[in-house]
Amino acid sequence: MTGVTIPGVGMTRFTGASDRSLVELAATAANRALDDAGYGPDDISSLHVGNALGDALGLQAGLGNALTSSLGLEGVIADRVENTSATGASAFHRGVEALKSGHAEVALVVGAEKMSVGDTSGVTEAISRLTHEREYAQGLTLPSFGGLAASTYLARHDVPREALAEVAAKNHRNAAANPVAQFQTEITVADALDSPVVADPLRLYDCCPMMDGAAAVVLARETPEDVCVTSIGSATGTHAVADRRDPLELESVRVAGERTFERGGVTPDDIDLACIHDAFTILELLELEELGFYESGTAWKATLDGETRLDGRLPVNPGGGLKARGHPLGATGLSQLIELVWQLRGDLPAERQVSPATTGFAVNVAGFGNNSVCTVLET
């Protein structure tokens, strides 16, 4: 056990375009988390801000410093964390370590992104630079890797295309009841299959959207009534996808998961629900297998059998996941953890609540498996 708990969480609704500035988004989520925890600015001793694309999109520099001023936190330890699409979970990891090391008594972790300031081509360009320089030079993008992985998985395991569509339909169904999700409309498997091709065999509904949003958590010393941070672990993988032994292996996910389970003294069988990084539907299946929830080549069957639905054996992405709740890079990892906290506290209406829910798991992935952060939370 880390000795760290989460007394408060808060987030904005994820949306295609917010009228708030990046600092305003971050401050809104932070204040909601502080209110939820019953803490004020004077209680905070460290601030850890996750933001991935602010520099690339010409937004607020020194976001951590600007946010301390906005929240009235002058005098605290403050930093900004960047780990591409795993930025939120990495900032959370930084906050946990601040408490464990004794450098902070109460930490505020905030993740925020305002992707709407750039047009689609500009944001795509910024995200494309997350890949290896050789891959970037050849025009390869993250959707390209998603399409290559999906086509390989479908062929290798004789998987029907409906399995990927079911991931999308499930996550949209979950998001439809989530008031902070960007997409609150259900889709069918047929809708997903009929949507426009993005990177064959991936279609529009197989891919997460670009958006604005912020999320925040308050971390404190262990108290019995709060959700506990049982364990956290991270790992890197081979940076260039072309250099990997197998295009379906996400080494960073596997290693980070193994470290997190071992440190927490838990196994995949102990997990009641999981938030999986589904930037593309294929990633939900691959990550479930890498993490040991399912054997290689079998997660698709479990998905079609309903095991990962809200009322299934292992509910996956009960808040809609990146696919439907949304993926503002700096806030995503924190939004996964906030969903777990809400579920573990039993805060949600019946149609959203997983039961029983005492142990939750989250994985936040940078790039296409270049770096991963896993977390286990418990009540």
mmCIF file of C-alpha atoms in Angstrom, residues 24-373:
data_model
loop_
_atom_site.group_PDB
_atom_site.id
_atom_site.type_symbol
_atom_site.label_atom_id
_atom_site.label_comp_id
_atom_site.label_asym_id
_atom_site.label_seq_id
_atom_site.Cartn_x
_atom_site.Cartn_y
_atom_site.Cartn_z
ATOM 1 C CA GLU A 24 -9.831 28.307 -16.581
ATOM 2 C CA LEU A 25 -10.531 24.686 -17.461
ATOM 3 C CA ALA A 26 -7.799 23.497 -15.103
ATOM 4 C CA ALA A 27 -8.960 25.784 -12.293
ATOM 5 C CA THR A 28 -12.569 24.628 -12.647
ATOM 6 C CA ALA A 29 -11.625 20.980 -12.243
ATOM 7 C CA ALA A 30 -9.239 21.815 -9.382
ATOM 8 C CA ASN A 31 -11.863 23.753 -7.440
ATOM 9 C CA ARG A 32 -14.359 20.925 -7.857
ATOM 10 C CA ALA A 33 -11.832 18.451 -6.473
ATOM 11 C CA LEU A 34 -11.017 20.731 -3.529
ATOM 12 C CA ASP A 35 -14.716 21.184 -2.760
ATOM 13 C CA ASP A 36 -15.258 17.425 -2.953
ATOM 14 C CA ALA A 37 -12.388 16.869 -0.502
ATOM 15 C CA GLY A 38 -13.468 19.675 1.821
ATOM 16 C CA TYR A 39 -10.062 21.313 1.484
ATOM 17 C CA GLY A 40 -9.024 24.885 0.753
ATOM 18 C CA PRO A 41 -5.967 26.417 -0.930
ATOM 19 C CA ASP A 42 -4.129 26.698 2.392
ATOM 20 C CA ASP A 43 -4.270 22.896 2.790
ATOM 21 C CA ILE A 44 -2.320 22.183 -0.412
ATOM 22 C CA SER A 45 1.451 21.743 -0.296
ATOM 23 C CA SER A 46 2.185 20.561 -3.851
ATOM 24 C CA LEU A 47 0.603 21.021 -7.264
ATOM 25 C CA HIS A 48 1.267 18.722 -10.221
ATOM 26 C CA VAL A 49 -0.178 19.782 -13.571
ATOM 27 C CA GLY A 50 -0.429 17.496 -16.589
ATOM 28 C CA ASN A 51 -0.562 19.076 -20.041
ATOM 29 C CA ALA A 52 0.667 17.480 -23.254
ATOM 30 C CA LEU A 53 -0.025 19.815 -26.164
ATOM 31 C CA GLY A 54 -0.057 23.340 -24.757
ATOM 32 C CA ASP A 55 3.339 24.259 -26.177
ATOM 33 C CA ALA A 56 2.646 22.714 -29.582
ATOM 34 C CA LEU A 57 -0.671 24.559 -29.862
ATOM 35 C CA GLY A 58 0.690 27.910 -28.673
ATOM 36 C CA LEU A 59 -1.174 27.974 -25.353
ATOM 37 C CA GLN A 60 -0.250 29.050 -21.808
ATOM 38 C CA ALA A 61 3.420 28.447 -20.987
ATOM 39 C CA GLY A 62 4.287 27.692 -17.373
ATOM 40 C CA LEU A 63 0.827 26.251 -16.751
ATOM 41 C CA GLY A 64 1.698 25.092 -13.237
ATOM 42 C CA ASN A 65 2.767 28.582 -12.231
ATOM 43 C CA ALA A 66 -0.283 30.196 -13.820
ATOM 44 C CA LEU A 67 -2.571 27.773 -12.022
ATOM 45 C CA THR A 68 -1.018 28.468 -8.610
ATOM 46 C CA SER A 69 -1.914 32.105 -9.100
ATOM 47 C CA SER A 70 -5.441 31.334 -10.299
ATOM 48 C CA LEU A 71 -6.104 29.064 -7.299
ATOM 49 C CA GLY A 72 -4.306 31.169 -4.692
ATOM 50 C CA LEU A 73 -1.672 28.523 -4.032
ATOM 51 C CA GLU A 74 1.446 30.676 -3.951
ATOM 52 C CA GLY A 75 4.261 29.071 -1.983
ATOM 53 C CA VAL A 76 3.510 25.452 -2.879
ATOM 54 C CA ILE A 77 5.743 23.055 -4.785
ATOM 55 C CA ALA A 78 4.541 23.155 -8.405
ATOM 56 C CA ASP A 79 5.519 21.471 -11.644
ATOM 57 C CA ARG A 80 4.181 20.525 -15.039
ATOM 58 C CA VAL A 81 4.295 16.925 -16.245
ATOM 59 C CA GLU A 82 4.276 15.793 -19.890
ATOM 60 C CA ASN A 83 4.126 12.193 -21.064
ATOM 61 C CA THR A 84 2.123 12.501 -24.288
ATOM 62 C CA SER A 85 -1.189 10.658 -23.961
ATOM 63 C CA ALA A 86 -0.246 9.205 -20.555
ATOM 64 C CA THR A 87 0.358 12.687 -19.122
ATOM 65 C CA GLY A 88 -2.563 12.549 -16.662
ATOM 66 C CA ALA A 89 -1.515 9.305 -15.000
ATOM 67 C CA SER A 90 2.122 10.424 -14.904
ATOM 68 C CA ALA A 91 1.103 13.622 -13.089
ATOM 69 C CA PHE A 92 -0.876 11.483 -10.657
ATOM 70 C CA HIS A 93 2.208 9.297 -10.148
ATOM 71 C CA ARG A 94 4.221 12.444 -9.385
ATOM 72 C CA GLY A 95 1.675 13.488 -6.759
ATOM 73 C CA VAL A 96 1.722 10.073 -5.085
ATOM 74 C CA GLU A 97 5.508 10.145 -4.925
ATOM 75 C CA ALA A 98 5.451 13.664 -3.423
ATOM 76 C CA LEU A 99 3.399 12.354 -0.507
ATOM 77 C CA LYS A 100 5.352 9.116 -0.117
ATOM 78 C CA SER A 101 8.652 11.012 -0.031
ATOM 79 C CA GLY A 102 7.398 13.421 2.613
ATOM 80 C CA HIS A 103 7.762 16.473 0.394
ATOM 81 C CA ALA A 104 4.026 17.130 0.554
ATOM 82 C CA GLU A 105 1.194 16.520 2.995
ATOM 83 C CA VAL A 106 -1.639 17.177 0.551
ATOM 84 C CA ALA A 107 -1.136 17.189 -3.215
ATOM 85 C CA LEU A 108 -3.400 18.562 -5.926
ATOM 86 C CA VAL A 109 -3.039 16.900 -9.325
ATOM 87 C CA VAL A 110 -4.661 18.553 -12.339
ATOM 88 C CA GLY A 111 -4.707 17.546 -15.995
ATOM 89 C CA ALA A 112 -6.006 19.813 -18.748
ATOM 90 C CA GLU A 113 -6.023 20.080 -22.520
ATOM 91 C CA LYS A 114 -7.570 22.492 -25.008
ATOM 92 C CA MET A 115 -7.232 20.756 -28.346
ATOM 93 C CA SER A 116 -9.938 22.803 -30.070
ATOM 94 C CA VAL A 117 -7.603 25.778 -30.563
ATOM 95 C CA GLY A 118 -5.937 23.915 -33.411
ATOM 96 C CA ASP A 119 -7.599 22.624 -36.554
ATOM 97 C CA THR A 120 -7.710 18.891 -37.169
ATOM 98 C CA SER A 121 -4.579 18.916 -39.326
ATOM 99 C CA GLY A 122 -2.643 20.932 -36.747
ATOM 100 C CA VAL A 123 -3.562 18.665 -33.845
ATOM 101 C CA THR A 124 -2.883 15.592 -35.982
ATOM 102 C CA GLU A 125 0.543 17.021 -36.791
ATOM 103 C CA ALA A 126 1.303 17.613 -33.092
ATOM 104 C CA ILE A 127 0.210 14.109 -32.116
ATOM 105 C CA SER A 128 2.089 12.540 -35.042
ATOM 106 C CA ARG A 129 5.320 13.845 -33.554
ATOM 107 C CA LEU A 130 4.815 11.398 -30.664
ATOM 108 C CA THR A 131 6.065 8.646 -32.962
ATOM 109 C CA HIS A 132 9.685 7.752 -33.717
ATOM 110 C CA GLU A 133 11.416 10.267 -35.999
ATOM 111 C CA ARG A 134 11.806 7.696 -38.793
ATOM 112 C CA GLU A 135 8.131 6.810 -38.601
ATOM 113 C CA TYR A 136 7.152 10.480 -38.557
ATOM 114 C CA ALA A 137 9.304 11.140 -41.624
ATOM 115 C CA GLN A 138 7.455 8.386 -43.501
ATOM 116 C CA GLY A 139 4.075 9.882 -42.617
ATOM 117 C CA LEU A 140 3.028 7.158 -40.179
ATOM 118 C CA THR A 141 0.451 8.252 -37.603
ATOM 119 C CA LEU A 142 -1.096 6.693 -34.509
ATOM 120 C CA PRO A 143 -4.245 5.754 -36.474
ATOM 121 C CA SER A 144 -1.917 4.027 -38.978
ATOM 122 C CA PHE A 145 -0.489 1.883 -36.208
ATOM 123 C CA GLY A 146 -3.991 1.227 -34.920
ATOM 124 C CA GLY A 147 -5.105 0.040 -38.343
ATOM 125 C CA LEU A 148 -2.040 -2.191 -38.773
ATOM 126 C CA ALA A 149 -2.534 -3.729 -35.328
ATOM 127 C CA ALA A 150 -6.251 -4.243 -35.902
ATOM 128 C CA SER A 151 -5.777 -5.948 -39.270
ATOM 129 C CA THR A 152 -3.078 -8.215 -37.816
ATOM 130 C CA TYR A 153 -5.230 -9.140 -34.791
ATOM 131 C CA LEU A 154 -8.316 -9.889 -36.886
ATOM 132 C CA ALA A 155 -6.333 -12.104 -39.254
ATOM 133 C CA ARG A 156 -4.200 -13.880 -36.659
ATOM 134 C CA HIS A 157 -7.089 -14.860 -34.401
ATOM 135 C CA ASP A 158 -9.824 -15.164 -37.041
ATOM 136 C CA VAL A 159 -11.796 -12.374 -35.411
ATOM 137 C CA PRO A 160 -14.995 -10.965 -36.923
ATOM 138 C CA ARG A 161 -15.005 -7.216 -37.533
ATOM 139 C CA GLU A 162 -18.061 -7.035 -35.233
ATOM 140 C CA ALA A 163 -15.784 -7.536 -32.209
ATOM 141 C CA LEU A 164 -14.198 -4.099 -32.670
ATOM 142 C CA ALA A 165 -17.613 -2.574 -33.352
ATOM 143 C CA GLU A 166 -18.925 -4.072 -30.113
ATOM 144 C CA VAL A 167 -16.167 -2.298 -28.153
ATOM 145 C CA ALA A 168 -17.313 1.007 -29.639
ATOM 146 C CA ALA A 169 -21.012 0.296 -29.076
ATOM 147 C CA LYS A 170 -20.389 -0.758 -25.455
ATOM 148 C CA ASN A 171 -18.376 2.312 -24.603
ATOM 149 C CA HIS A 172 -20.871 4.673 -26.233
ATOM 150 C CA ARG A 173 -23.642 2.937 -24.293
ATOM 151 C CA ASN A 174 -21.745 3.528 -21.050
ATOM 152 C CA ALA A 175 -21.051 7.166 -21.917
ATOM 153 C CA ALA A 176 -24.709 7.835 -22.706
ATOM 154 C CA ALA A 177 -25.437 7.808 -18.963
ATOM 155 C CA ASN A 178 -22.308 9.773 -18.004
ATOM 156 C CA PRO A 179 -22.974 13.531 -17.672
ATOM 157 C CA VAL A 180 -19.284 14.468 -18.152
ATOM 158 C CA ALA A 181 -18.807 12.423 -21.329
ATOM 159 C CA GLN A 182 -18.533 14.153 -24.689
ATOM 160 C CA PHE A 183 -20.728 11.638 -26.515
ATOM 161 C CA GLN A 184 -23.973 10.841 -24.703
ATOM 162 C CA THR A 185 -25.719 9.072 -27.576
ATOM 163 C CA GLU A 186 -25.700 5.315 -28.011
ATOM 164 C CA ILE A 187 -24.584 3.703 -31.243
ATOM 165 C CA THR A 188 -25.156 0.200 -32.557
ATOM 166 C CA VAL A 189 -22.683 -2.323 -33.893
ATOM 167 C CA ALA A 190 -24.124 -1.613 -37.343
ATOM 168 C CA ASP A 191 -23.468 2.123 -36.882
ATOM 169 C CA ALA A 192 -19.828 1.410 -36.064
ATOM 170 C CA LEU A 193 -19.435 -0.960 -39.016
ATOM 171 C CA ASP A 194 -20.966 1.544 -41.423
ATOM 172 C CA SER A 195 -18.981 4.608 -40.295
ATOM 173 C CA PRO A 196 -16.278 6.057 -42.600
ATOM 174 C CA VAL A 197 -12.920 4.298 -42.879
ATOM 175 C CA VAL A 198 -10.038 6.026 -41.048
ATOM 176 C CA ALA A 199 -7.240 3.429 -41.218
ATOM 177 C CA ASP A 200 -8.602 0.145 -42.538
ATOM 178 C CA PRO A 201 -10.058 -1.839 -40.809
ATOM 179 C CA LEU A 202 -10.576 0.961 -38.252
ATOM 180 C CA ARG A 203 -13.522 3.228 -38.896
ATOM 181 C CA LEU A 204 -14.608 6.531 -37.414
ATOM 182 C CA TYR A 205 -16.297 4.962 -34.398
ATOM 183 C CA ASP A 206 -13.154 2.940 -33.655
ATOM 184 C CA CYS A 207 -11.182 6.121 -32.923
ATOM 185 C CA CYS A 208 -11.272 8.573 -30.039
ATOM 186 C CA PRO A 209 -12.057 12.256 -30.738
ATOM 187 C CA MET A 210 -10.024 15.430 -30.129
ATOM 188 C CA MET A 211 -11.503 17.684 -27.454
ATOM 189 C CA ASP A 212 -11.178 20.043 -24.477
ATOM 190 C CA GLY A 213 -11.422 19.134 -20.809
ATOM 191 C CA ALA A 214 -9.823 19.025 -17.378
ATOM 192 C CA ALA A 215 -9.753 16.662 -14.408
ATOM 193 C CA ALA A 216 -8.284 16.889 -10.905
ATOM 194 C CA VAL A 217 -7.721 14.794 -7.792
ATOM 195 C CA VAL A 218 -6.654 15.624 -4.248
ATOM 196 C CA LEU A 219 -4.171 13.252 -2.613
ATOM 197 C CA ALA A 220 -3.650 13.001 1.154
ATOM 198 C CA ARG A 221 -2.315 10.710 3.860
ATOM 199 C CA GLU A 222 -4.189 7.471 4.335
ATOM 200 C CA THR A 223 -7.583 7.774 6.021
ATOM 201 C CA PRO A 224 -10.002 4.826 6.359
ATOM 202 C CA GLU A 225 -12.991 6.549 4.775
ATOM 203 C CA ASP A 226 -11.267 7.480 1.499
ATOM 204 C CA VAL A 227 -10.376 5.471 -1.586
ATOM 205 C CA CYS A 228 -6.811 4.167 -1.235
ATOM 206 C CA VAL A 229 -4.061 4.185 -3.848
ATOM 207 C CA THR A 230 -2.989 0.564 -3.510
ATOM 208 C CA SER A 231 -0.207 0.608 -6.081
ATOM 209 C CA ILE A 232 1.070 2.397 -9.141
ATOM 210 C CA GLY A 233 3.687 1.462 -11.688
ATOM 211 C CA SER A 234 4.972 2.544 -15.069
ATOM 212 C CA ALA A 235 7.232 1.245 -17.806
ATOM 213 C CA THR A 236 8.534 2.170 -21.238
ATOM 214 C CA GLY A 237 8.505 0.019 -24.359
ATOM 215 C CA THR A 238 10.366 -0.012 -27.675
ATOM 216 C CA HIS A 239 9.852 3.464 -29.098
ATOM 217 C CA ALA A 240 9.789 2.577 -32.809
ATOM 218 C CA VAL A 241 6.863 0.275 -33.539
ATOM 219 C CA ALA A 242 8.770 -1.173 -36.512
ATOM 220 C CA ASP A 243 11.506 -2.383 -34.137
ATOM 221 C CA ARG A 244 9.121 -4.418 -31.999
ATOM 222 C CA ARG A 245 9.246 -8.178 -32.161
ATOM 223 C CA ASP A 246 5.500 -8.439 -32.616
ATOM 224 C CA PRO A 247 3.207 -5.557 -33.646
ATOM 225 C CA LEU A 248 0.542 -6.842 -31.254
ATOM 226 C CA GLU A 249 2.804 -6.771 -28.200
ATOM 227 C CA LEU A 250 2.581 -3.692 -25.989
ATOM 228 C CA GLU A 251 5.573 -4.311 -23.753
ATOM 229 C CA SER A 252 5.101 -1.187 -21.653
ATOM 230 C CA VAL A 253 1.533 -2.183 -20.802
ATOM 231 C CA ARG A 254 2.558 -5.694 -19.781
ATOM 232 C CA VAL A 255 5.530 -4.616 -17.650
ATOM 233 C CA ALA A 256 3.717 -1.706 -15.974
ATOM 234 C CA GLY A 257 0.822 -4.022 -15.184
ATOM 235 C CA GLU A 258 3.081 -6.707 -13.718
ATOM 236 C CA ARG A 259 4.843 -4.146 -11.517
ATOM 237 C CA THR A 260 1.579 -2.645 -10.319
ATOM 238 C CA PHE A 261 -0.064 -5.961 -9.484
ATOM 239 C CA GLU A 262 3.068 -7.213 -7.685
ATOM 240 C CA ARG A 263 3.489 -4.026 -5.636
ATOM 241 C CA GLY A 264 -0.151 -4.058 -4.616
ATOM 242 C CA GLY A 265 -0.310 -7.758 -3.822
ATOM 243 C CA VAL A 266 -3.271 -8.179 -6.174
ATOM 244 C CA THR A 267 -3.948 -10.105 -9.367
ATOM 245 C CA PRO A 268 -6.196 -9.480 -12.366
ATOM 246 C CA ASP A 269 -8.754 -11.801 -10.740
ATOM 247 C CA ASP A 270 -9.082 -9.334 -7.838
ATOM 248 C CA ILE A 271 -10.161 -6.459 -10.086
ATOM 249 C CA ASP A 272 -13.877 -5.557 -10.103
ATOM 250 C CA LEU A 273 -13.732 -3.000 -12.931
ATOM 251 C CA ALA A 274 -11.127 -1.556 -15.255
ATOM 252 C CA CYS A 275 -10.529 1.663 -17.178
ATOM 253 C CA ILE A 276 -8.564 0.683 -20.272
ATOM 254 C CA HIS A 277 -6.862 3.120 -22.672
ATOM 255 C CA ASP A 278 -9.071 2.648 -25.744
ATOM 256 C CA ALA A 279 -7.785 5.425 -28.012
ATOM 257 C CA PHE A 280 -8.632 2.859 -30.697
ATOM 258 C CA THR A 281 -10.989 -0.064 -30.126
ATOM 259 C CA ILE A 282 -8.229 -2.562 -30.890
ATOM 260 C CA LEU A 283 -6.232 -1.230 -27.931
ATOM 261 C CA GLU A 284 -8.926 -2.251 -25.461
ATOM 262 C CA LEU A 285 -8.559 -5.857 -26.594
ATOM 263 C CA LEU A 286 -4.749 -5.843 -26.773
ATOM 264 C CA GLU A 287 -4.327 -4.206 -23.359
ATOM 265 C CA LEU A 288 -6.774 -6.578 -21.644
ATOM 266 C CA GLU A 289 -4.640 -9.443 -22.914
ATOM 267 C CA GLU A 290 -1.272 -7.867 -22.093
ATOM 268 C CA LEU A 291 -2.457 -7.163 -18.540
ATOM 269 C CA GLY A 292 -3.499 -10.774 -17.952
ATOM 270 C CA PHE A 293 -7.243 -10.250 -17.792
ATOM 271 C CA TYR A 294 -7.564 -12.542 -20.828
ATOM 272 C CA GLU A 295 -5.306 -14.943 -22.699
ATOM 273 C CA SER A 296 -3.826 -13.794 -25.987
ATOM 274 C CA GLY A 297 -6.405 -13.788 -28.758
ATOM 275 C CA THR A 298 -9.430 -14.219 -26.492
ATOM 276 C CA ALA A 299 -10.496 -10.747 -25.326
ATOM 277 C CA TRP A 300 -12.620 -10.334 -28.455
ATOM 278 C CA LYS A 301 -14.669 -13.411 -27.547
ATOM 279 C CA ALA A 302 -15.227 -12.116 -24.026
ATOM 280 C CA THR A 303 -16.331 -8.788 -25.498
ATOM 281 C CA LEU A 304 -18.878 -10.382 -27.823
ATOM 282 C CA ASP A 305 -20.103 -12.575 -24.940
ATOM 283 C CA GLY A 306 -20.827 -9.459 -22.861
ATOM 284 C CA GLU A 307 -18.178 -10.058 -20.183
ATOM 285 C CA THR A 308 -16.879 -6.483 -20.396
ATOM 286 C CA ARG A 309 -20.296 -4.803 -20.292
ATOM 287 C CA LEU A 310 -21.455 -2.863 -17.236
ATOM 288 C CA ASP A 311 -23.222 -5.965 -15.861
ATOM 289 C CA GLY A 312 -20.559 -8.412 -17.039
ATOM 290 C CA ARG A 313 -17.844 -10.326 -15.223
ATOM 291 C CA LEU A 314 -15.301 -7.515 -15.735
ATOM 292 C CA PRO A 315 -16.895 -4.147 -16.553
ATOM 293 C CA VAL A 316 -14.476 -2.243 -18.800
ATOM 294 C CA ASN A 317 -14.646 1.517 -19.309
ATOM 295 C CA PRO A 318 -17.919 2.045 -17.419
ATOM 296 C CA GLY A 319 -17.655 5.809 -18.002
ATOM 297 C CA GLY A 320 -17.335 5.452 -21.772
ATOM 298 C CA GLY A 321 -13.555 5.271 -22.059
ATOM 299 C CA LEU A 322 -11.442 7.466 -24.301
ATOM 300 C CA LYS A 323 -13.682 6.429 -27.154
ATOM 301 C CA ALA A 324 -16.846 8.116 -25.853
ATOM 302 C CA ARG A 325 -16.071 9.985 -22.614
ATOM 303 C CA GLY A 326 -13.214 11.562 -24.512
ATOM 304 C CA HIS A 327 -9.441 11.925 -24.693
ATOM 305 C CA PRO A 328 -8.093 15.412 -23.889
ATOM 306 C CA LEU A 329 -4.578 14.076 -23.477
ATOM 307 C CA GLY A 330 -3.474 15.783 -20.261
ATOM 308 C CA ALA A 331 -6.729 15.000 -18.460
ATOM 309 C CA THR A 332 -7.429 11.468 -19.675
ATOM 310 C CA GLY A 333 -5.479 9.474 -17.098
ATOM 311 C CA LEU A 334 -7.038 11.445 -14.264
ATOM 312 C CA SER A 335 -10.532 11.035 -15.708
ATOM 313 C CA GLN A 336 -10.005 7.263 -15.625
ATOM 314 C CA LEU A 337 -9.087 7.434 -11.936
ATOM 315 C CA ILE A 338 -12.015 9.737 -11.168
ATOM 316 C CA GLU A 339 -14.380 7.197 -12.719
ATOM 317 C CA LEU A 340 -12.865 4.521 -10.476
ATOM 318 C CA VAL A 341 -13.247 6.737 -7.383
ATOM 319 C CA TRP A 342 -16.902 7.444 -8.165
ATOM 320 C CA GLN A 343 -17.530 3.735 -8.670
ATOM 321 C CA LEU A 344 -15.635 2.643 -5.550
ATOM 322 C CA ARG A 345 -17.400 5.249 -3.392
ATOM 323 C CA GLY A 346 -20.784 4.165 -4.755
ATOM 324 C CA ASP A 347 -21.554 7.733 -5.831
ATOM 325 C CA LEU A 348 -23.315 6.886 -9.075
ATOM 326 C CA PRO A 349 -26.944 6.249 -10.024
ATOM 327 C CA ALA A 350 -27.997 2.635 -10.430
ATOM 328 C CA GLU A 351 -27.729 2.648 -14.217
ATOM 329 C CA ARG A 352 -24.058 3.681 -13.962
ATOM 330 C CA GLN A 353 -22.960 1.834 -10.835
ATOM 331 C CA VAL A 354 -20.847 -1.325 -10.962
ATOM 332 C CA SER A 355 -21.652 -3.672 -8.091
ATOM 333 C CA PRO A 356 -19.759 -4.949 -6.253
ATOM 334 C CA ALA A 357 -16.902 -2.479 -6.671
ATOM 335 C CA THR A 358 -14.082 -2.551 -4.137
ATOM 336 C CA THR A 359 -10.983 -2.785 -6.371
ATOM 337 C CA GLY A 360 -10.431 -0.862 -9.605
ATOM 338 C CA PHE A 361 -7.660 -0.771 -12.188
ATOM 339 C CA ALA A 362 -6.611 1.828 -14.771
ATOM 340 C CA VAL A 363 -4.007 1.916 -17.536
ATOM 341 C CA ASN A 364 -3.037 5.135 -19.334
ATOM 342 C CA VAL A 365 -0.815 4.690 -22.404
ATOM 343 C CA ALA A 366 1.565 7.107 -24.140
ATOM 344 C CA GLY A 367 1.875 6.931 -27.896
ATOM 345 C CA PHE A 368 1.251 3.442 -29.255
ATOM 346 C CA GLY A 369 2.527 1.621 -26.184
ATOM 347 C CA ASN A 370 5.721 3.681 -25.846
ATOM 348 C CA ASN A 371 5.088 4.310 -22.140
ATOM 349 C CA SER A 372 2.341 3.125 -19.791
ATOM 350 C CA VAL A 373 1.159 3.895 -16.270
#
